[in-house]
Short mmCIF file of C-alpha atoms and ligand atoms in Angstrom, two decimals:
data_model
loop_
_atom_site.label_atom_id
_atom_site.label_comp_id
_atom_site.label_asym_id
_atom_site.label_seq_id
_atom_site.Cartn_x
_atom_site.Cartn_y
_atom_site.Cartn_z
CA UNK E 294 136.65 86.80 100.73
CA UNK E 295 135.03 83.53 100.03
CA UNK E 296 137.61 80.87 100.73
CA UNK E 297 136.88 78.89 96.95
CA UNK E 298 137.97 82.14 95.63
CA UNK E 299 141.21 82.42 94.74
CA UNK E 300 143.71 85.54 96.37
CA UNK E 301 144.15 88.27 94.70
CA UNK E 302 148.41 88.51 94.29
CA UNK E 303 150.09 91.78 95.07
CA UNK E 304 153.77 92.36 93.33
CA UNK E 305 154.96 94.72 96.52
CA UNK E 306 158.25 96.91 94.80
CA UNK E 307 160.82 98.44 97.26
CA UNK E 308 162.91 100.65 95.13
CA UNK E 309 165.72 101.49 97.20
CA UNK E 310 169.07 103.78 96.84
CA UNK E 311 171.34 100.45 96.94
CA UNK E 312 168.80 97.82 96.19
CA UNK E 313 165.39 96.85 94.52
CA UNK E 314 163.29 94.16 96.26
CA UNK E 315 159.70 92.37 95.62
CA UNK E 316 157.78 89.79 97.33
CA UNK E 317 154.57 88.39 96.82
CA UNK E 318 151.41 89.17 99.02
CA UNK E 319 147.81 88.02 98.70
CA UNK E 320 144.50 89.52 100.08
CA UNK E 321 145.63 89.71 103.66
CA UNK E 322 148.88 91.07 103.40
CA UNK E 323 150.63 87.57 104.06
CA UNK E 324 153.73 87.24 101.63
CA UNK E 325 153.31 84.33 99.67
CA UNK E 326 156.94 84.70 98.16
CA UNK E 327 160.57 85.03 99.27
CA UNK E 328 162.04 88.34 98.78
CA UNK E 329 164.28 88.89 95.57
CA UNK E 330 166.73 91.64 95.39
CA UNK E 331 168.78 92.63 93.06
CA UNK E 332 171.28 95.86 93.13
CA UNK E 333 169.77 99.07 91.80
CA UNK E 334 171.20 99.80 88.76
CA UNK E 335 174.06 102.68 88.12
CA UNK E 336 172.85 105.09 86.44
CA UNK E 337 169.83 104.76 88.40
CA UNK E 338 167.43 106.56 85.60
CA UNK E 339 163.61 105.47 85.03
CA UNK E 340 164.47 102.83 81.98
CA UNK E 341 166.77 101.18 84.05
CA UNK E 342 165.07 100.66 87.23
CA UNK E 343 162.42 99.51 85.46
CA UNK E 344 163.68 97.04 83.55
CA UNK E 345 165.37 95.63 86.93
CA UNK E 346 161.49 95.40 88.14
CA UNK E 347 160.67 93.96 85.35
CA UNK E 348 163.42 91.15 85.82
CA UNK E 349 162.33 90.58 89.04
CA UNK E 350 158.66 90.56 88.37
CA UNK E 351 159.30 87.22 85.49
CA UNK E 352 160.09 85.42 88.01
CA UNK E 353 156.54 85.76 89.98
CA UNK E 354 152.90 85.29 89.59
CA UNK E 355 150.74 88.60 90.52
CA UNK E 356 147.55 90.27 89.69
CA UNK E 357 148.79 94.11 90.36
CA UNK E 358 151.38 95.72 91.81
CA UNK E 359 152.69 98.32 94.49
CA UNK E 360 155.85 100.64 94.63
CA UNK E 361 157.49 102.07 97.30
CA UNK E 362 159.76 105.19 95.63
CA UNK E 363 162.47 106.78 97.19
CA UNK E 364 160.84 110.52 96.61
CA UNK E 365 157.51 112.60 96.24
CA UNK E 366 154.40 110.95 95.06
CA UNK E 367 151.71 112.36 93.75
CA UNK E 368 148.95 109.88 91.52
CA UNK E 369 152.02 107.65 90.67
CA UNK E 370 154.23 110.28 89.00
CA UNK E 371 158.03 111.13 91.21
CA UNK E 372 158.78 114.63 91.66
CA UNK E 373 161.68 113.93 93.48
CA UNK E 374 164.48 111.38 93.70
CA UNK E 375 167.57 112.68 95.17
CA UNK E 376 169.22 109.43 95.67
CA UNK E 377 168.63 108.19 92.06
CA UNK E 378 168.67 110.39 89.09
CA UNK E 379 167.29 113.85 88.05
CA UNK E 380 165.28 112.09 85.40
CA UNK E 381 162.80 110.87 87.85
CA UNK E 382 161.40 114.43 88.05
CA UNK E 383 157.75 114.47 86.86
CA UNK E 384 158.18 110.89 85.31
CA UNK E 385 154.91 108.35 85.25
CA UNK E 386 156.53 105.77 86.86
CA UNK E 387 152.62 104.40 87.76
CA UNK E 388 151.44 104.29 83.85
CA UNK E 389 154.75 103.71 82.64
CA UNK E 390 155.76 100.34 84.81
CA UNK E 391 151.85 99.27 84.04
CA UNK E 392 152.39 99.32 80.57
CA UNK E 393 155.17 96.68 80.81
CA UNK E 394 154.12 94.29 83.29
CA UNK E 395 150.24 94.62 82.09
CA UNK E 396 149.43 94.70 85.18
CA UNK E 397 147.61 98.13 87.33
CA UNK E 398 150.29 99.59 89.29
CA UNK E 399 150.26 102.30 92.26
CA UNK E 400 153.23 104.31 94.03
CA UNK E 401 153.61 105.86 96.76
CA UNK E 402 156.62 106.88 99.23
CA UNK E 403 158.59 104.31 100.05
CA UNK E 404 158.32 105.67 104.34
CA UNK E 405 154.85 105.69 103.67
CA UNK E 406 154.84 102.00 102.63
CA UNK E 407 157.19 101.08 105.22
CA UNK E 408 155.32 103.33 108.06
CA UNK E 409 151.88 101.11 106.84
CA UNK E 410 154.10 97.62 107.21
CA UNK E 411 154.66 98.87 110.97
CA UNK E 412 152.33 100.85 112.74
CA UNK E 413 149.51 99.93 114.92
CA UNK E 414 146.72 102.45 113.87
CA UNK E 415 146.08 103.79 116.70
CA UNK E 416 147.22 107.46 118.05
CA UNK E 417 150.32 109.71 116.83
CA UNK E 418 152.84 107.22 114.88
CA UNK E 419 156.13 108.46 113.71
CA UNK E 420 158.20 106.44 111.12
CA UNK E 421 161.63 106.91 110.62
CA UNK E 422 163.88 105.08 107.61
CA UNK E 423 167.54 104.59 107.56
CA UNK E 424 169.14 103.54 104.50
CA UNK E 425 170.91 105.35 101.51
CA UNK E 426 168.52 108.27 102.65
CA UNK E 427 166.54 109.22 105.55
CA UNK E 428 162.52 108.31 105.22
CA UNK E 429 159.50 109.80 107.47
CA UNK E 430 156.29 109.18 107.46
CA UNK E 431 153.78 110.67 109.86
CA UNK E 432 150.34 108.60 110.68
CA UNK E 433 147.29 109.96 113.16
CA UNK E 434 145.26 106.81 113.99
CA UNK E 435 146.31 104.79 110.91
CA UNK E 436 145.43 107.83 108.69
CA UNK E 437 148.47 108.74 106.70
CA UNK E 438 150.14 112.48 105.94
CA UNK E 439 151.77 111.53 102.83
CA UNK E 440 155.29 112.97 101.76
CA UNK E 441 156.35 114.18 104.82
CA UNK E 442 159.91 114.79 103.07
CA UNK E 443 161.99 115.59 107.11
CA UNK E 444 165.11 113.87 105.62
CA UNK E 445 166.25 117.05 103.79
CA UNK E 446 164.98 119.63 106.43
CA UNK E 447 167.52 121.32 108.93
CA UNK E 448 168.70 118.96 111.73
CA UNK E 449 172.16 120.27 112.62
CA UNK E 450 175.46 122.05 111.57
CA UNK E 451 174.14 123.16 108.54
CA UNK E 452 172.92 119.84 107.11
CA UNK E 453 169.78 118.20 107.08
CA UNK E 454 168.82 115.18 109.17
CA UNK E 455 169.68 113.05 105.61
CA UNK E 456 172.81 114.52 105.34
CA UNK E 457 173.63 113.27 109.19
CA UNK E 458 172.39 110.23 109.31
CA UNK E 459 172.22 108.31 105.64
CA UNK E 460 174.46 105.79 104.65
CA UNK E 461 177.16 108.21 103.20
CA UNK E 462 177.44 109.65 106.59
CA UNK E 463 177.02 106.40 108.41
CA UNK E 464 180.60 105.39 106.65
CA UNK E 465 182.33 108.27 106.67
CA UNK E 466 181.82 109.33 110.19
CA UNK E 467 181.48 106.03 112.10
CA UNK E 468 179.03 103.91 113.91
CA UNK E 469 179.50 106.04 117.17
CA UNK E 470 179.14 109.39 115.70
CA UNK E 471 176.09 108.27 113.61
CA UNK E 472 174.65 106.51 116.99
CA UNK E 473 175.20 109.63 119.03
CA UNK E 474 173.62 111.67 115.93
CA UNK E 475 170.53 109.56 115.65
CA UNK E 476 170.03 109.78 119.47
CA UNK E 477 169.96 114.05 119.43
CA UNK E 478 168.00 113.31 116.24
CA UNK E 479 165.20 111.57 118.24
CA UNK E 480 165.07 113.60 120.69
CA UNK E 481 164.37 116.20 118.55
CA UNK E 482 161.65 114.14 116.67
CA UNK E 483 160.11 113.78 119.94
CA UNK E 484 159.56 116.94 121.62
CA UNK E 485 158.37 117.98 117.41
CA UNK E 486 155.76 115.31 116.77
CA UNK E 487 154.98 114.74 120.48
CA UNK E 488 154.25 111.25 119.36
CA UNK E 489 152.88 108.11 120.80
CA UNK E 490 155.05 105.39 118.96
CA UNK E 491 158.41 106.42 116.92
CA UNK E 492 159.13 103.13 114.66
CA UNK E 493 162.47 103.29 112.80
CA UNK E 494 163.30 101.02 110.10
CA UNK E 495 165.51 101.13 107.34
CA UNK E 496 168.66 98.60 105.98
CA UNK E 497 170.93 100.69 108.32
CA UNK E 498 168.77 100.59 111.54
CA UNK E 499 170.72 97.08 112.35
CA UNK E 500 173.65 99.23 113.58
CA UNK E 501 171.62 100.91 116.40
CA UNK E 502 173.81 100.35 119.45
CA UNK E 503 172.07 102.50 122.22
CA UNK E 504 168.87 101.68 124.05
CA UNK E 505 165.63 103.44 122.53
CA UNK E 506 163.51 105.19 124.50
CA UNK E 507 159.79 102.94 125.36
CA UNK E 508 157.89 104.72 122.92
CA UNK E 509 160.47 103.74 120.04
CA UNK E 510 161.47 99.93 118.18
CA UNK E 511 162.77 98.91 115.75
CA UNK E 512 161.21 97.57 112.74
CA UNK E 513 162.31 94.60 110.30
CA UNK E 514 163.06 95.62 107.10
CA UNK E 515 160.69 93.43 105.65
CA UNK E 516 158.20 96.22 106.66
CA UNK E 517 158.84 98.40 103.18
CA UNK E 518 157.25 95.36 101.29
CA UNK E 519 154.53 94.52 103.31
CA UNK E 520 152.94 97.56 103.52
CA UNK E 521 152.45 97.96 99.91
CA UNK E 522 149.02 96.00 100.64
CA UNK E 523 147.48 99.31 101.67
CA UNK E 524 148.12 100.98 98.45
CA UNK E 525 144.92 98.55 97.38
CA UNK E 526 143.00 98.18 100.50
CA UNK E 527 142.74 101.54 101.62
CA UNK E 528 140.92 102.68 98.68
C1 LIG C 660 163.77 110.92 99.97
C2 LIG C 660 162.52 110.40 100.63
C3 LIG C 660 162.71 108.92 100.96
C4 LIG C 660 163.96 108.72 101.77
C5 LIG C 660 164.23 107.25 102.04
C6 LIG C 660 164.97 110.67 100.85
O1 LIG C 660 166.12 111.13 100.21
O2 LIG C 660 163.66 112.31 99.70
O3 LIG C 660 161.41 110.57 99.80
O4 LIG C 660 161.59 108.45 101.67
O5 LIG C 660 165.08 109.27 101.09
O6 LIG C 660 164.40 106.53 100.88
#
């Protein structure tokens, strides 16, 4: 970029199951902004998360805009949404939040974002999100496998990996019986994926209490927002 020019301004969107956040990023990926947050609203249906983006967004200056959604992506309609509301299925979220902020807007995942806010590029990466719900996104030397929906596939007793580990079961079972979970949970990821790096982020991967193995860290939240860069500079 030529340095008179000025930066093109990203609006990066992290719609989560408990909150919504946005910060600012220019060309590089640098935020230029402090994150915002505000709670995601209850019914959590298409009109009203947007309009809580749209809050958000009056408050900033931006050029375009990237969303990280809680479900399956596919050219920036959501064909899932289990943690929100049914009436995300086969919605445009991509045309339909463009329309209102004027602005060209792309979705994806919000693991995928977060995975592309924390990996290095560079071999097998696993990503792993704890929150409301359980994210996963699966990179082979930076190149993405989008979707990779593990949080509702079979992990143990009967439930799925989401069902063990999100924040429902996080408070109703304990930190110590969601830290012992997560730790059978990795080792499981690990002798799957056979990866080189596992990074697990996620609002509830603060309550971690047991040492990770070498090829696994911990990433900052912030992570779900910055990647959102990629959405524009991978194309
Ligand atoms: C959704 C995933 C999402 C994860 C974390 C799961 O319930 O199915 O698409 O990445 O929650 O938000």
């Amino acid at each position: 970029m030529n340095q008179s020019e000025p930066s093109i301004l990203t609006l990066s969107v992290d719609i989560g199951g408990s909150g919504i956040k946005v910060i600012v990023l220019d060309d590089l990926g640098n935020p230029v902004s402090d994150r915002s947050r505000l709670k995601t609203p209850k019914p959590a249906t298409p009109e009203a998360v947007i309009k809580t983006i749209v809050t958000l967004a009056k408050a900033e200056t931006f050029d375009r805009v990237a969303v990280g959604f809680p479900g399956v992506i596919h050219n920036g309609v959501t064909y899932t949404a289990v943690n929100l509301d049914s009436s995300w299925i086969g919605f445009d979220l991509a045309n339909a939040l463009s329309e209102k902020l004027e602005k060209p807007v792309r979705v994806a995942n919000d693991a995928d974002i977060q995975g592309w806010g924390a990996i290095s590029g560079k071999g097998l990466e696993l990503v792993i999100t704890l929150g409301t719900g359980f994210g996963a996104a699966l990179f082979i030397d930076g190149k993405l496998v989008p979707n990779l929906e593990m949080g509702h596939h079979p992990f143990r007793k009967g439930e799925t990996y989401e069902q063990q580990l999100g924040r429902e079961a996080l408070e109703r079972k304990g930190k110590k019986k969601w830290n012992s979970r997560l730790a059978k949970a990795i080792a499981n990821l690990e002798h799957l994926f056979n990866y080189d790096n596992l990074y697990i982020g996620g609002g509830e991967a603060k309550n971690i209490n047991f040492e990770l193995p070498s090829n696994a860290k911990v990433v900052p939240n912030v992570a779900g927002l910055l990647g959102g860069i990629k959405l524009f500079v991978n194309s």
